[in-house]
Coordinates of C-alpha atoms and ligand atoms in Angstrom, one line a residue:
M932 CA -10.9 3.5 12.3
N933 CA -8.6 0.6 12.5
V934 CA -5.4 1.1 10.4
V935 CA -5.3 -2.6 9.3
D936 CA -8.8 -2.3 7.9
V937 CA -8.0 0.8 5.9
L938 CA -4.8 -0.7 4.5
L939 CA -6.8 -3.8 3.5
G940 CA -9.2 -1.5 1.8
E941 CA -6.4 0.0 -0.2
H942 CA -5.2 -3.5 -1.3
G943 CA -8.8 -4.2 -2.5
A944 CA -8.9 -1.1 -4.6
M945 CA -5.5 -1.8 -6.0
Y946 CA -6.5 -5.4 -7.0
S947 CA -8.9 -3.8 -9.4
Q948 CA -6.1 -1.7 -10.9
F949 CA -3.9 -4.8 -11.1
D950 CA -6.6 -6.7 -13.0
C951 CA -7.0 -3.8 -15.4
V952 CA -3.2 -3.5 -16.0
E953 CA -3.0 -7.3 -16.6
R954 CA -5.9 -7.1 -19.1
V955 CA -4.8 -4.0 -21.0
V956 CA -1.0 -4.0 -21.0
P957 CA -0.4 -7.1 -23.2
G958 CA -2.2 -5.3 -26.1
L959 CA -0.3 -2.0 -25.8
D960 CA 2.6 -1.3 -28.2
G961 CA 3.4 2.3 -27.3
L962 CA 6.2 2.8 -24.8
Q963 CA 4.8 6.1 -23.6
E964 CA 1.3 4.7 -22.9
I965 CA 2.8 1.7 -21.0
R966 CA 5.0 4.1 -19.0
A967 CA 2.0 6.3 -18.3
L968 CA -0.1 3.4 -16.9
G969 CA 2.9 2.4 -14.9
A970 CA 3.3 5.9 -13.4
L971 CA -0.4 5.9 -12.4
L972 CA 0.0 2.6 -10.7
A973 CA 3.3 3.6 -9.0
A974 CA 1.6 6.7 -7.5
V975 CA -0.9 4.6 -5.6
V976 CA 1.3 1.5 -4.8
Q977 CA 4.3 3.6 -3.6
S978 CA 2.2 5.9 -1.5
H979 CA 0.6 2.8 0.1
S980 CA 4.0 1.4 0.9
T981 CA 5.1 4.7 2.4
V982 CA 2.1 5.2 4.6
E983 CA 2.1 1.5 5.6
D984 CA 5.8 1.6 6.5
E985 CA 5.7 4.9 8.4
L986 CA 2.6 4.1 10.4
L987 CA 2.0 0.3 10.8
F988 CA 5.5 -1.1 10.4
A989 CA 7.0 1.6 12.6
A990 CA 4.4 0.8 15.3
L991 CA 5.3 -2.9 15.0
E992 CA 9.0 -2.3 15.7
R993 CA 8.4 -2.1 19.4
P994 CA 6.5 -5.4 19.9
L995 CA 8.3 -7.3 17.2
G996 CA 11.8 -5.7 17.2
R997 CA 13.3 -3.6 14.5
A998 CA 15.2 -6.6 13.1
S999 CA 12.1 -8.9 13.0
P1000 CA 12.3 -11.1 9.9
A1001 CA 8.6 -10.3 9.2
L1002 CA 9.3 -6.5 9.1
V1003 CA 12.6 -6.8 7.4
G1004 CA 11.1 -9.1 4.7
M1005 CA 8.1 -6.8 4.1
R1006 CA 10.4 -3.7 3.8
M1007 CA 12.6 -5.6 1.3
M1008 CA 9.6 -6.4 -0.8
H1009 CA 8.7 -2.6 -0.8
E1010 CA 12.2 -2.0 -2.2
D1011 CA 11.8 -4.8 -4.8
I1012 CA 8.6 -3.1 -5.9
D1013 CA 10.3 0.3 -6.1
R1014 CA 13.1 -1.3 -8.2
G1015 CA 10.4 -2.8 -10.5
F1016 CA 8.9 0.7 -11.2
A1017 CA 12.4 2.1 -11.7
E1018 CA 13.1 -0.6 -14.3
L1019 CA 9.9 0.4 -16.1
E1020 CA 11.1 4.0 -16.2
R1021 CA 14.4 2.9 -17.7
A1022 CA 12.7 0.5 -20.3
E1023 CA 13.6 1.6 -23.8
D1024 CA 11.2 -0.6 -25.8
P1025 CA 7.6 -1.6 -25.4
G1026 CA 8.4 -5.3 -24.7
A1027 CA 10.8 -4.4 -21.8
A1028 CA 8.2 -2.0 -20.5
R1029 CA 5.4 -4.5 -20.6
D1030 CA 7.6 -7.1 -18.8
A1031 CA 8.6 -4.6 -16.2
L1032 CA 5.0 -3.4 -15.5
L1033 CA 3.5 -6.9 -15.4
G1034 CA 6.4 -8.1 -13.3
V1035 CA 5.9 -5.4 -10.7
V1036 CA 2.1 -6.2 -10.6
G1037 CA 3.0 -9.8 -9.9
L1038 CA 5.4 -8.8 -7.1
A1039 CA 2.8 -6.5 -5.5
R1040 CA 0.2 -9.2 -5.6
Q1041 CA 2.6 -11.6 -3.8
H1042 CA 3.5 -8.9 -1.3
F1043 CA -0.1 -8.0 -0.5
L1044 CA -1.0 -11.6 0.0
G1045 CA 1.9 -12.0 2.4
E1046 CA 0.7 -9.0 4.4
E1047 CA -2.9 -10.2 4.5
E1048 CA -1.9 -13.8 5.5
S1049 CA 0.7 -12.9 8.0
L1050 CA 1.8 -9.4 9.0
F1051 CA -1.7 -7.9 9.2
V1052 CA -2.8 -10.8 11.3
T1053 CA 0.2 -10.3 13.6
A1054 CA -0.6 -6.6 13.8
R1055 CA -4.1 -7.2 15.1
R1056 CA -2.7 -9.6 17.7
V1057 CA 0.2 -7.5 19.1
L1058 CA -1.2 -3.9 18.8
D1059 CA -4.1 -2.8 21.1
D1060 CA -7.3 -1.3 19.7
E1061 CA -6.4 2.2 20.9
T1062 CA -3.1 2.0 18.9
L1063 CA -4.8 0.6 15.8
G1064 CA -7.4 3.4 16.0
R1065 CA -4.8 6.2 16.5
L1066 CA -2.8 4.9 13.5
G1067 CA -6.1 4.8 11.5
A1068 CA -6.7 8.5 12.4
A1069 CA -3.1 9.3 11.3
W1070 CA -3.8 7.4 8.0
A1071 CA -6.9 9.5 7.4
E1072 CA -5.0 12.7 7.9
R1073 CA -2.2 11.5 5.6
R1074 CA -4.7 10.5 2.9
G1075 CA -6.7 13.7 3.2
V1076 CA -10.0 12.0 4.0
L1077 CA -12.5 13.2 6.7
Q1078 CA -12.8 10.8 9.6
N1079 CA -16.2 10.7 11.3
P1080 CA -17.4 14.2 10.1
I1081 CA -21.0 13.6 11.3
E1082 CA -19.8 12.7 14.8
D1083 CA -17.6 15.8 14.8
W1084 CA -20.6 17.9 13.7
T1085 CA -23.0 16.5 16.3
S1086 CA -20.5 17.0 19.1
A1087 CA -19.8 20.6 18.1
P1088 CA -21.3 23.2 20.5
H1089 CA -24.7 24.7 19.5
G1090 CA -24.3 27.7 17.3
A1091 CA -20.7 26.7 16.4
Ligands
FE2_870 FE1 3.4 -3.4 1.9
FE2_871 FE1 0.1 -3.3 2.0

């Protein structure tokens, strides 16, 4: 399981959530409900940033260099997204909360597109298949999903 493929899959699932937030939030007037939607989105976006940073970006530090503009830029965007969610938590009226939530969705869309157009392409070029697969296995463990359970079952000793 290639780590770039699984991170792309997470982007795809989050695009559906972004579409939903952009459709629903403009019609919401309750501060608590806007914050609750934001908290749900933050849970998935921020866990994606963390797993991406600690697995893929960390592995890219060796070939690209820790100070690589591409890595530094993407990490800064993760921090900008975090600040957007913090702004939502601080919002004291529905208008400010709507602006903060829609703003962070816009930032995340821009960031995901940048990864898909550039950093993920670079990752496939500079990391070998073994590394991409090892990182994919680490991703599965972090996410709590079973990787190749059928293969594991068929390779188990008889009677096991
Ligand atoms: Fe990212
Ligand atoms: Fe990403």
